[in-house]
């Protein structure tokens, strides 16, 4: 594609970085190009390789086509890599069971056939997809990431190479396996790690630190363009539908998994219990709640120290009533509410319960969420010779209702992270999977048939798998706003047509409508609220009912990722060339979102929506 001249390009980039608050503080920060001509040459991909072999991005816009389908370029990059009619590449694509994603996959497969790639499409339910990709049993895969906290680093940690290797404990990134054995230049890998370190090393709110973090975030996006390790597809507009008998306040940009039904549902007319739909999930243990579906159940049964109120970006106290943060951002001191009660007569919540719960996330072999307390918060800890955490030394009860977190390095977003479901509190010693505790029950019992928390609803029953259900009763002794109904019943349904039929048969009170059954012409928007939330109606549907509607841009990104040790770079680039985002959003996802050219969604991209657009458009 046509490119700007070098001087014009560098001036444009400096203006962009200045506009986003990410202007370079010096001309030689963390290996970045100074923009001069000395000792460097431009590569065909728009990057710069210095005479010492260092990598620095040098893109003037998104390099694989904006609102274009570039099959010729895809074929050329494959032929340049030695592929052709007699040397085709077989690519195995694994995706969540969804007709819209399947339609997109079939379109991509047809385009890649002309680029000497034969793509096999395989589907799995959500739990199986997560398990297979964590085990590395994949090549290309589709997933989405909903913000755990609304900051760029929450998205960029997905592609920090060290965090993508699920052979190592504590990984919580995308399943890229971006190791030394990856099909990518080691200089690019090193550069990504360096830029992420710049974000970690500049946590404060000074102008200089904000600028450095912003520049590093933009640099990581461009290095992602270079590698095609992960191809963003779209940012979702999340939509929810509900019948008139529900007095319901829809969730905000943090999504449905951050919503507690006792707050969202003010009343139910003519019913005692709320009926909803869930997909499959693997565990009810907060320490193992690594996906949206299990996280939603954890949100109902457990409380964390803080909460995103009704799925908005507003963080509020939940189990705590006060806090202090040290000036150097390395120590947080919390004072708990008194009188908070656990389910099943487990008594009052104290600081000892919080310490035990956070220790489990860090120390237990059952935890799948170590990344958040260890690599994100950086809570002080000790490890053995193999790198396994032996003791979480940085979490301590300093009183009956007071606890402290001591961090290895400054971190400014501790309150936001402690709203994540993994930090939900359970009774001290209920499971004996960390040193010092024998446990009141076996882990298998706690995680599947007897989870005990202090949330607004308490566990009754879970029949796992497609066709099962989750039943919860309202907890009468809840410390917060009580639910106005007696409980929640979630039908577990994986098939999208079955989910839709369940809703239009009025078996669910509140539900999403699968894209394959969604008709955008039935939406009537009556009001647009702060944050872009649309309120209106949808219908009439096949059952002659018109239901209430809400659509909100959620802080998320849906993407195609690759196992970097298995899939050659040329194949990844060919995929990027044939992905036409606007076409897919319009024709496949029915305008339920916007094309994604960055991993960071516009709400958290340095400089916001205008800077997001300017960066990829050039």
Coordinates of C-alpha atoms in Angstrom, one line a residue:
X1 CA 0.0 0.0 0.0
X2 CA 1.2 3.6 -0.5
X3 CA 3.3 4.9 2.3
X4 CA 4.3 8.4 3.4
X5 CA 7.9 9.6 3.0
X6 CA 10.2 9.0 6.0
X7 CA 10.3 12.6 7.2
X8 CA 6.5 13.1 6.8
X9 CA 5.9 9.7 8.5
X10 CA 8.1 10.5 11.5
X11 CA 6.5 13.9 12.0
X12 CA 3.0 12.4 11.8
X13 CA 4.0 9.8 14.4
X14 CA 5.4 12.4 16.8
X15 CA 2.2 14.4 16.4
X16 CA 0.1 11.4 17.0
X17 CA 2.0 10.4 20.2
X18 CA 1.8 14.0 21.4
X19 CA -1.9 14.1 20.8
X20 CA -2.4 10.9 22.8
X21 CA -0.2 11.9 25.7
X22 CA 2.4 9.4 24.6
X23 CA 5.1 11.6 23.0
X24 CA 8.6 10.2 23.4
X25 CA 10.5 11.8 26.3
X26 CA 13.9 11.2 24.6
X27 CA 15.0 10.0 21.2
X28 CA 16.4 6.8 22.6
X29 CA 13.8 5.3 24.9
X30 CA 13.8 1.5 25.4
X31 CA 15.2 0.8 21.9
X32 CA 12.8 3.0 20.0
X33 CA 14.0 4.5 16.7
X34 CA 15.0 8.1 17.0
X35 CA 13.6 8.7 13.5
X36 CA 17.1 9.5 12.0
X37 CA 18.7 7.9 9.0
X38 CA 21.8 6.7 10.6
X39 CA 22.4 3.0 10.7
X40 CA 18.9 1.8 9.8
X41 CA 16.9 0.6 6.9
X42 CA 13.2 0.2 6.3
X43 CA 11.8 -3.3 5.7
X44 CA 8.9 -4.2 3.4
X45 CA 6.6 -4.7 6.4
X46 CA 7.0 -1.1 7.5
X47 CA 9.3 -1.8 10.5
X48 CA 12.9 -0.7 11.1
X49 CA 15.8 -3.0 11.7
X50 CA 18.9 -1.3 13.0
X51 CA 22.4 -2.4 12.0
X52 CA 22.6 -4.1 15.4
X53 CA 19.5 -6.2 14.6
X54 CA 17.2 -4.4 17.0
X55 CA 13.5 -4.1 16.1
X56 CA 11.5 -0.8 16.1
X57 CA 8.1 -0.3 14.6
X58 CA 7.7 2.2 11.8
X59 CA 4.1 1.9 10.5
X60 CA 2.2 4.8 9.2
X61 CA -1.2 3.0 9.4
X62 CA -2.6 -0.6 9.7
X63 CA -0.5 -2.5 7.1
X64 CA -2.9 -5.3 6.0
X65 CA -5.7 -3.3 4.5
X66 CA -8.4 -1.2 6.0
X67 CA -11.8 -2.3 4.9
X68 CA -10.2 -4.4 2.2
X69 CA -9.9 -8.1 1.3
X70 CA -6.3 -8.5 0.0
X71 CA -6.2 -12.1 -1.4
X72 CA -3.4 -11.2 -3.8
X73 CA -1.2 -9.9 -1.0
X74 CA -2.0 -13.0 1.1
X75 CA -0.9 -15.3 -1.8
X76 CA 2.2 -13.3 -2.4
X77 CA 3.4 -13.4 1.2
X78 CA 2.9 -17.2 1.1
X79 CA 4.8 -17.6 -2.1
X80 CA 7.6 -15.5 -0.8
X81 CA 7.8 -18.0 2.1
X82 CA 8.1 -20.9 -0.3
X83 CA 4.5 -22.1 -0.5
X84 CA 2.6 -22.8 -3.7
X85 CA 0.2 -25.1 -5.5
X86 CA 2.3 -28.1 -4.7
X87 CA 3.3 -27.0 -1.2
X88 CA 0.1 -25.9 0.6
X89 CA -0.2 -25.3 4.3
X90 CA -2.9 -27.1 6.3
X91 CA -4.2 -24.8 9.1
X92 CA -6.4 -26.1 12.0
X93 CA -8.8 -23.5 13.2
X94 CA -10.6 -24.0 16.6
X95 CA -13.5 -21.8 17.5
X96 CA -16.3 -21.5 20.0
X97 CA -19.6 -23.1 18.8
X98 CA -21.4 -20.2 17.2
X99 CA -23.0 -19.8 13.8
X100 CA -21.7 -16.2 13.3
X101 CA -18.1 -17.2 14.0
X102 CA -18.5 -20.3 11.8
X103 CA -19.8 -18.1 8.9
X104 CA -16.7 -15.9 9.3
X105 CA -14.4 -18.9 9.4
X106 CA -15.9 -20.3 6.2
X107 CA -15.4 -17.0 4.5
X108 CA -11.8 -16.8 5.6
X109 CA -11.2 -20.4 4.6
X110 CA -12.5 -19.7 1.0
X111 CA -10.2 -16.7 0.7
X112 CA -7.1 -18.6 2.1
X113 CA -7.6 -21.4 -0.5
X114 CA -6.3 -18.9 -3.1
X115 CA -3.3 -18.3 -0.9
X116 CA -2.2 -21.9 -0.7
X117 CA -3.7 -22.5 2.7
X118 CA -6.2 -25.3 3.5
X119 CA -8.1 -24.5 6.7
X120 CA -9.9 -27.1 8.8
X121 CA -12.6 -25.7 11.0
X122 CA -13.2 -27.3 14.3
X123 CA -15.7 -26.2 17.0
X124 CA -15.8 -26.7 20.8
X125 CA -17.9 -25.5 23.7
X126 CA -16.4 -22.7 25.7
X127 CA -15.0 -24.9 28.5
X128 CA -13.4 -27.3 26.0
X129 CA -11.9 -24.5 23.9
X130 CA -10.3 -23.0 27.0
X131 CA -8.9 -26.3 28.1
X132 CA -7.5 -27.2 24.6
X133 CA -5.8 -23.9 24.0
X134 CA -4.3 -23.8 27.5
X135 CA -2.8 -27.3 26.8
X136 CA -1.5 -26.0 23.5
X137 CA -3.7 -28.3 21.4
X138 CA -4.4 -25.7 18.8
X139 CA -3.0 -23.7 15.9
X140 CA -5.5 -20.9 15.2
X141 CA -8.3 -20.1 17.6
X142 CA -11.0 -17.5 18.4
X143 CA -11.6 -15.9 21.8
X144 CA -12.6 -12.6 23.3
X145 CA -11.3 -10.6 26.2
X146 CA -13.6 -8.6 28.5
X147 CA -11.7 -6.1 30.6
X148 CA -10.8 -7.2 34.1
X149 CA -10.0 -3.6 34.8
X150 CA -10.3 -0.8 32.3
X151 CA -6.7 0.0 31.6
X152 CA -4.4 -0.7 28.6
X153 CA -2.1 -3.1 30.4
X154 CA -5.0 -5.4 31.1
X155 CA -5.3 -6.1 27.4
X156 CA -1.6 -5.8 26.6
X157 CA -0.7 -8.5 29.1
X158 CA -2.5 -10.9 26.8
X159 CA 0.4 -10.6 24.3
X160 CA 3.3 -10.1 26.7
X161 CA 5.4 -13.1 25.4
X162 CA 6.3 -14.4 28.9
X163 CA 2.6 -14.4 29.8
X164 CA 1.5 -16.4 26.8
X165 CA 3.3 -19.6 27.6
X166 CA 0.9 -22.0 29.4
X167 CA 3.7 -24.4 30.0
X168 CA 4.7 -22.0 32.8
X169 CA 2.7 -21.5 36.0
X170 CA 0.8 -18.3 36.4
X171 CA 0.2 -17.5 32.7
X172 CA -3.0 -15.7 32.0
X173 CA -2.5 -14.2 28.5
X174 CA -3.7 -15.3 25.2
X175 CA -2.7 -18.8 24.2
X176 CA 0.1 -17.7 21.8
X177 CA 3.0 -19.7 23.3
X178 CA 5.3 -16.8 22.2
X179 CA 8.4 -18.5 23.3
X180 CA 12.0 -18.5 22.0
X181 CA 10.9 -21.3 19.7
X182 CA 8.1 -19.2 18.1
X183 CA 7.9 -18.6 14.4
X184 CA 8.9 -14.9 14.8
X185 CA 12.0 -12.8 15.1
X186 CA 13.4 -12.9 18.6
X187 CA 14.0 -9.1 18.3
X188 CA 10.2 -8.6 18.0
X189 CA 9.6 -10.8 21.0
X190 CA 12.2 -8.9 23.0
X191 CA 10.8 -5.6 22.0
X192 CA 7.3 -6.6 23.1
X193 CA 8.7 -7.6 26.5
X194 CA 10.7 -4.3 26.8
X195 CA 7.6 -2.2 26.0
X196 CA 5.5 -4.0 28.5
X197 CA 8.2 -3.5 31.1
X198 CA 8.1 0.3 30.4
X199 CA 4.4 0.2 31.2
X200 CA 5.1 -1.7 34.5
X201 CA 8.0 0.6 35.4
X202 CA 6.0 3.8 35.1
X203 CA 2.9 3.4 37.2
X204 CA 2.5 6.9 38.5
X205 CA 0.2 9.7 37.3
X206 CA 2.9 12.2 36.5
X207 CA 2.9 13.6 32.9
X208 CA 6.2 11.9 32.1
X209 CA 4.9 8.4 33.3
X210 CA 1.6 8.8 31.5
X211 CA 3.5 9.7 28.3
X212 CA 5.8 6.7 28.7
X213 CA 3.0 4.3 29.3
X214 CA 1.1 5.6 26.3
X215 CA 4.0 5.4 23.9
X216 CA 4.8 1.9 25.1
X217 CA 1.2 0.8 24.6
X218 CA 1.2 2.2 21.0
X219 CA 4.5 0.5 20.3
X220 CA 3.1 -2.9 21.5
X221 CA 0.2 -2.5 19.1
X222 CA 2.5 -1.9 16.2
X223 CA 4.7 -4.8 17.2
X224 CA 1.5 -6.9 17.2
X225 CA 0.9 -5.7 13.6
X226 CA 4.4 -6.8 12.7
X227 CA 4.1 -10.3 14.2
X228 CA 0.4 -11.1 13.5
X229 CA 0.5 -13.2 16.7
X230 CA -3.0 -12.1 17.3
X231 CA -5.4 -10.5 14.9
X232 CA -8.1 -8.3 16.5
X233 CA -11.5 -8.7 14.8
X234 CA -14.1 -6.6 16.5
X235 CA -15.1 -4.7 19.6
X236 CA -18.5 -5.8 20.7
X237 CA -21.7 -3.8 21.3
X238 CA -23.2 -6.0 24.0
X239 CA -26.9 -6.3 23.8
X240 CA -29.4 -7.7 26.3
X241 CA -33.2 -8.2 26.1
X242 CA -35.8 -8.6 28.8
X243 CA -39.6 -8.9 29.2
X244 CA -41.8 -6.2 30.7
X245 CA -42.4 -8.1 33.9
X246 CA -38.7 -7.5 34.9
X247 CA -37.8 -4.1 36.3
X248 CA -34.2 -4.3 35.1
X249 CA -31.2 -1.9 34.9
X250 CA -28.8 -3.2 32.2
X251 CA -25.1 -3.5 32.7
X252 CA -22.4 -1.0 31.6
X253 CA -19.2 -1.3 29.6
X254 CA -17.5 -3.9 31.9
X255 CA -20.1 -6.4 30.8
X256 CA -22.7 -8.9 32.1
X257 CA -20.2 -10.9 34.1
X258 CA -19.7 -7.9 36.4
X259 CA -23.3 -7.6 37.3
X260 CA -25.0 -8.7 40.5
X261 CA -28.7 -9.5 40.0
X262 CA -29.7 -8.2 43.4
X263 CA -28.7 -4.7 42.1
X264 CA -29.7 -5.0 38.5
X265 CA -33.2 -6.5 39.1
X266 CA -35.4 -4.2 41.1
X267 CA -38.5 -6.4 41.0
X268 CA -40.2 -9.4 39.2
X269 CA -43.9 -9.2 38.5
X270 CA -45.8 -12.4 38.9
X271 CA -42.7 -14.5 39.6
X272 CA -40.7 -15.5 42.7
X273 CA -37.4 -16.4 41.0
X274 CA -35.3 -15.0 38.2
X275 CA -34.7 -17.2 35.1
X276 CA -31.5 -16.8 33.0
X277 CA -29.3 -18.7 30.6
X278 CA -25.7 -19.7 31.0
X279 CA -23.1 -21.4 28.8
X280 CA -21.0 -24.3 30.1
X281 CA -18.2 -23.7 32.7
X282 CA -15.8 -25.7 34.7
X283 CA -15.7 -24.6 38.3
X284 CA -17.5 -22.5 41.0
X285 CA -14.3 -21.8 42.8
X286 CA -13.3 -18.1 42.6
X287 CA -9.6 -19.0 42.4
X288 CA -10.4 -21.1 39.3
X289 CA -13.0 -18.7 37.7
X290 CA -11.0 -17.9 34.6
X291 CA -13.8 -17.2 32.1
X292 CA -16.9 -15.1 31.7
X293 CA -19.4 -17.9 32.4
X294 CA -18.0 -19.1 35.7
X295 CA -17.2 -15.5 36.6
X296 CA -20.9 -14.7 36.4
X297 CA -21.8 -17.4 38.8
X298 CA -19.0 -16.4 41.2
X299 CA -20.4 -12.8 41.1
X300 CA -23.7 -14.0 42.4
X301 CA -22.4 -16.2 45.2
X302 CA -19.3 -14.5 46.3
X303 CA -18.2 -10.9 47.1
X304 CA -14.7 -9.5 46.5
X305 CA -13.4 -6.5 48.4
X306 CA -14.6 -4.1 45.8
X307 CA -17.1 -4.2 42.9
X308 CA -17.8 -2.6 39.5
X309 CA -21.3 -1.4 40.3
X310 CA -23.7 -3.0 37.8
X311 CA -21.0 -3.6 35.3
X312 CA -20.1 0.0 34.9
X313 CA -16.5 1.3 35.2
X314 CA -17.4 2.8 38.6
X315 CA -15.5 0.9 41.4
X316 CA -17.2 0.9 44.7
X317 CA -16.5 -0.6 48.2
X318 CA -18.2 -3.9 48.8
X319 CA -16.6 -5.8 51.7
X320 CA -14.3 -2.9 52.7
X321 CA -15.4 0.4 54.2
X322 CA -12.1 2.3 54.0
X323 CA -8.6 2.0 52.5
X324 CA -5.2 3.8 52.4
X325 CA -2.6 3.6 49.7
X326 CA 1.0 4.5 50.3
X327 CA 2.6 7.4 48.4
X328 CA 4.9 4.9 46.6
X329 CA 1.9 2.8 45.5
X330 CA 3.4 -0.4 47.1
X331 CA 1.2 -0.8 50.2
X332 CA -2.6 -1.0 50.4
X333 CA -4.3 -1.0 53.8
X334 CA -8.0 -2.0 54.0
X335 CA -10.6 -1.8 56.7
X336 CA -13.4 -4.3 56.3
X337 CA -17.1 -3.8 57.0
X338 CA -18.2 -5.5 60.3
X339 CA -21.0 -8.0 60.5
X340 CA -20.7 -9.5 57.0
X341 CA -22.0 -13.1 57.2
X342 CA -21.0 -16.2 55.2
X343 CA -23.5 -18.7 53.9
X344 CA -24.3 -22.0 55.6
X345 CA -23.6 -20.6 59.2
X346 CA -19.9 -20.1 58.5
X347 CA -20.0 -17.0 60.6
X348 CA -18.7 -13.5 60.3
X349 CA -16.1 -12.5 57.7
X350 CA -12.8 -11.2 59.1
X351 CA -9.4 -10.2 57.8
X352 CA -8.2 -13.8 58.3
X353 CA -10.7 -15.0 55.7
X354 CA -9.4 -12.4 53.2
X355 CA -5.8 -13.4 53.8
X356 CA -6.7 -17.1 53.3
X357 CA -8.6 -16.4 50.1
X358 CA -5.8 -14.4 48.5
X359 CA -3.3 -16.9 49.6
X360 CA -5.3 -19.6 47.8
X361 CA -5.3 -17.7 44.6
X362 CA -1.5 -17.4 44.9
X363 CA -0.5 -20.7 46.4
X364 CA -3.1 -23.4 45.6
X365 CA -2.4 -25.8 42.8
X366 CA -6.2 -25.5 42.0
X367 CA -5.8 -21.8 41.2
X368 CA -5.9 -20.7 37.6
X369 CA -5.7 -17.0 38.5
X370 CA -2.3 -16.6 40.0
X371 CA -1.4 -14.1 37.3
X372 CA -3.6 -11.4 38.9
X373 CA -2.1 -11.3 42.5
X374 CA 1.4 -12.3 41.3
X375 CA 2.1 -10.6 38.0
X376 CA -0.5 -7.8 38.0
X377 CA -0.7 -6.7 41.6
X378 CA 2.8 -8.1 42.4
X379 CA 2.0 -9.2 45.9
X380 CA 5.2 -10.1 47.7
X381 CA 5.8 -13.9 47.8
X382 CA 8.4 -16.6 48.1
X383 CA 9.1 -19.3 45.6
X384 CA 10.9 -22.7 45.5
X385 CA 13.7 -23.6 43.1
X386 CA 11.1 -24.4 40.4
X387 CA 9.4 -21.0 40.7
X388 CA 6.3 -22.4 42.5
X389 CA 4.9 -20.0 45.1
X390 CA 5.5 -21.4 48.5
X391 CA 4.2 -18.5 50.6
X392 CA 2.3 -15.2 49.9
X393 CA 4.3 -13.0 52.3
X394 CA 2.7 -9.8 51.2
X395 CA -0.8 -10.3 52.4
X396 CA -1.3 -10.0 56.2
X397 CA -4.1 -9.5 58.7
X398 CA -3.2 -6.6 60.8
X399 CA -6.4 -6.6 62.9
X400 CA -9.7 -8.4 63.1
X401 CA -11.1 -6.3 60.4
X402 CA -7.9 -4.9 58.8
X403 CA -5.5 -6.4 56.2
X404 CA -2.6 -5.1 54.2
X405 CA -1.2 -5.9 50.8
X406 CA 2.5 -5.3 50.2
X407 CA 3.6 -5.2 46.6
X408 CA 6.9 -5.8 45.0
X409 CA 6.6 -2.8 42.8
X410 CA 4.3 0.2 42.5
X411 CA 0.8 -0.5 41.1
X412 CA -1.9 2.2 40.8
X413 CA -4.9 0.0 39.9
X414 CA -5.1 -2.1 43.0
X415 CA -8.7 -1.1 43.7
X416 CA -9.8 -2.0 40.2
X417 CA -8.1 -5.4 40.3
X418 CA -9.5 -6.3 43.7
X419 CA -13.0 -6.1 42.2
X420 CA -12.1 -9.1 40.0
X421 CA -14.0 -12.3 41.0
X422 CA -10.8 -14.3 41.7
X423 CA -10.4 -12.2 44.9
X424 CA -13.8 -13.2 46.3
X425 CA -13.6 -14.1 49.9
X426 CA -14.4 -17.5 51.3
X427 CA -14.3 -18.9 54.9
X428 CA -10.8 -19.4 56.2
X429 CA -9.7 -23.1 56.0
X430 CA -12.8 -24.3 54.1
X431 CA -10.5 -26.1 51.6
X432 CA -7.1 -27.6 52.6
X433 CA -5.2 -26.9 49.5
X434 CA -2.6 -24.5 51.0
X435 CA -0.2 -25.0 53.8
X436 CA -1.6 -24.8 57.3
X437 CA -5.1 -26.0 56.6
X438 CA -6.6 -29.5 56.5
X439 CA -9.9 -28.2 55.1
X440 CA -13.5 -28.7 56.1
X441 CA -14.3 -30.4 52.8
X442 CA -12.5 -31.9 49.7
X443 CA -11.8 -29.5 46.9
X444 CA -14.1 -31.4 44.5
X445 CA -17.0 -30.8 46.9
X446 CA -16.3 -27.1 47.3
X447 CA -15.8 -26.3 43.6
X448 CA -18.8 -28.3 42.3
X449 CA -21.4 -29.0 45.0
X450 CA -20.8 -26.8 48.1
X451 CA -19.3 -23.4 47.3
X452 CA -19.6 -21.1 50.3
X453 CA -19.3 -17.3 50.0
X454 CA -20.9 -14.2 51.3
X455 CA -22.6 -13.0 48.2
X456 CA -26.2 -12.1 47.6
X457 CA -27.2 -15.6 46.6
X458 CA -26.2 -19.0 48.0
X459 CA -25.7 -22.3 46.2
X460 CA -28.4 -24.9 45.9
X461 CA -27.5 -27.1 42.9
X462 CA -25.3 -27.4 39.8
X463 CA -25.9 -29.9 37.1
X464 CA -22.9 -29.3 34.8
X465 CA -22.7 -29.5 31.0
X466 CA -25.1 -28.7 28.2
X467 CA -28.7 -29.3 29.4
X468 CA -27.8 -28.8 33.0
X469 CA -28.7 -25.9 35.3
X470 CA -27.5 -23.8 38.2
X471 CA -29.9 -22.9 41.0
X472 CA -29.2 -20.3 43.7
X473 CA -31.3 -19.0 46.5
X474 CA -31.4 -15.4 47.8
X475 CA -29.2 -15.1 51.0
X476 CA -31.4 -13.5 53.6
X477 CA -28.5 -12.3 55.7
X478 CA -26.7 -10.6 52.9
X479 CA -24.8 -7.5 54.1
X480 CA -25.7 -5.4 51.0
X481 CA -28.8 -4.6 49.1
X482 CA -31.0 -7.7 49.3
X483 CA -32.6 -9.2 46.2
X484 CA -36.3 -8.5 45.6
X485 CA -36.9 -12.1 44.6
X486 CA -36.2 -15.6 46.0
X487 CA -33.5 -16.9 43.8
X488 CA -31.9 -17.4 40.4
X489 CA -32.2 -20.4 38.0
X490 CA -29.7 -20.6 35.2
X491 CA -30.4 -23.1 32.3
X492 CA -27.1 -24.2 30.8
X493 CA -27.5 -24.2 27.0
X494 CA -24.7 -24.2 24.5
X495 CA -26.6 -24.4 21.2
X496 CA -27.4 -20.9 20.0
X497 CA -30.8 -21.9 18.5
X498 CA -31.8 -23.6 21.7
X499 CA -30.8 -20.6 23.7
X500 CA -33.0 -18.3 21.5
X501 CA -36.0 -20.7 21.6
X502 CA -35.7 -20.9 25.4
X503 CA -35.9 -17.1 25.5
X504 CA -38.8 -16.6 23.1
X505 CA -40.7 -19.4 24.8
X506 CA -40.5 -17.0 27.9
X507 CA -38.5 -19.5 29.9
X508 CA -35.8 -16.9 30.5
X509 CA -36.6 -13.4 31.8
X510 CA -33.4 -11.7 30.7
X511 CA -31.1 -13.0 27.9
X512 CA -28.9 -12.1 25.0
X513 CA -30.1 -13.0 21.5
X514 CA -27.7 -15.0 19.4
X515 CA -26.5 -13.2 16.3
X516 CA -27.8 -15.9 14.0
X517 CA -31.3 -15.2 15.2
X518 CA -30.9 -11.4 15.6
X519 CA -32.6 -9.0 13.3
X520 CA -31.3 -5.4 13.6
X521 CA -34.4 -4.0 11.9
X522 CA -36.4 -4.9 15.0
X523 CA -34.4 -2.6 17.2
X524 CA -36.0 0.8 18.1
X525 CA -33.6 3.0 20.1
X526 CA -35.5 5.5 22.3
X527 CA -32.7 6.9 24.4
X528 CA -28.9 7.1 24.4
X529 CA -27.3 7.4 27.8
X530 CA -23.8 8.2 29.0
X531 CA -21.2 5.8 27.8
X532 CA -23.1 5.1 24.5
X533 CA -25.7 2.9 26.1
X534 CA -28.8 2.6 24.0
X535 CA -32.2 1.9 25.5
X536 CA -35.3 0.9 23.5
X537 CA -37.3 -2.1 22.4
X538 CA -36.9 -5.1 20.1
X539 CA -39.7 -6.8 18.3
X540 CA -42.1 -8.1 17.6
X541 CA -40.4 -11.5 17.7
X542 CA -41.8 -14.8 16.5
X543 CA -43.9 -15.1 19.7
X544 CA -45.5 -11.7 18.9
X545 CA -43.8 -10.2 22.0
X546 CA -41.8 -6.9 21.9
X547 CA -39.1 -6.9 24.6
X548 CA -36.9 -4.3 26.2
X549 CA -33.5 -3.7 24.6
X550 CA -30.2 -2.3 25.7
X551 CA -26.9 -2.1 23.7
X552 CA -23.6 -0.8 25.1
X553 CA -20.1 -0.7 23.8
X554 CA -18.3 -3.1 26.1
X555 CA -14.6 -2.9 26.9
X556 CA -13.6 -6.0 25.0
X557 CA -11.8 -7.3 22.0
X558 CA -12.6 -10.5 20.0
X559 CA -9.7 -11.9 18.1
X560 CA -8.0 -14.7 16.2
X561 CA -4.9 -15.9 17.9
X562 CA -2.2 -18.4 16.8
X563 CA 0.1 -21.0 18.5
X564 CA 3.3 -19.2 17.6
X565 CA 5.5 -22.3 17.8
X566 CA 3.3 -24.1 15.2
X567 CA 2.0 -21.5 12.7
X568 CA 4.5 -19.8 10.4
X569 CA 4.5 -16.0 10.2
X570 CA 3.5 -16.1 6.5
X571 CA 0.3 -18.0 7.3
X572 CA -0.5 -15.5 10.1
X573 CA 0.1 -12.5 7.7
X574 CA -2.0 -14.2 5.0
X575 CA -4.8 -14.4 7.5
X576 CA -4.5 -10.7 8.3
X577 CA -4.7 -9.8 4.7
X578 CA -8.0 -11.6 4.1
X579 CA -9.7 -10.4 7.3
X580 CA -12.1 -7.6 6.3
X581 CA -13.4 -6.3 9.6
X582 CA -16.1 -3.9 8.4
X583 CA -17.5 -6.6 6.1
X584 CA -17.6 -9.1 8.9
X585 CA -19.1 -6.7 11.4
X586 CA -21.8 -5.7 8.9
X587 CA -22.6 -9.0 7.2
X588 CA -21.8 -11.6 9.9
X589 CA -22.1 -9.9 13.3
X590 CA -25.0 -7.7 12.1
X591 CA -23.5 -4.3 13.2
X592 CA -23.2 -5.6 16.8
X593 CA -19.9 -3.9 17.3
X594 CA -17.1 -2.2 15.4
X595 CA -14.0 -3.4 13.6
X596 CA -10.9 -3.8 15.8
X597 CA -7.5 -2.7 14.5
X598 CA -6.0 -2.7 18.0
X599 CA -6.0 -5.1 20.9
X600 CA -6.8 -2.2 23.2
X601 CA -10.5 -1.1 22.7
X602 CA -11.1 2.6 22.2
X603 CA -12.2 3.2 25.8
X604 CA -8.7 2.4 27.1
X605 CA -6.5 3.2 24.0
X606 CA -4.2 6.1 24.9
X607 CA -6.1 9.2 23.7
X608 CA -9.4 7.5 23.3
X609 CA -11.5 6.9 20.2
X610 CA -10.0 9.7 18.1
X611 CA -6.5 8.6 18.8
X612 CA -7.5 5.0 18.1
X613 CA -8.9 6.0 14.7
X614 CA -6.0 8.2 13.8
X615 CA -3.4 5.6 14.6
X616 CA -4.7 2.8 12.4
X617 CA -6.0 5.1 9.6
X618 CA -2.8 7.1 9.4

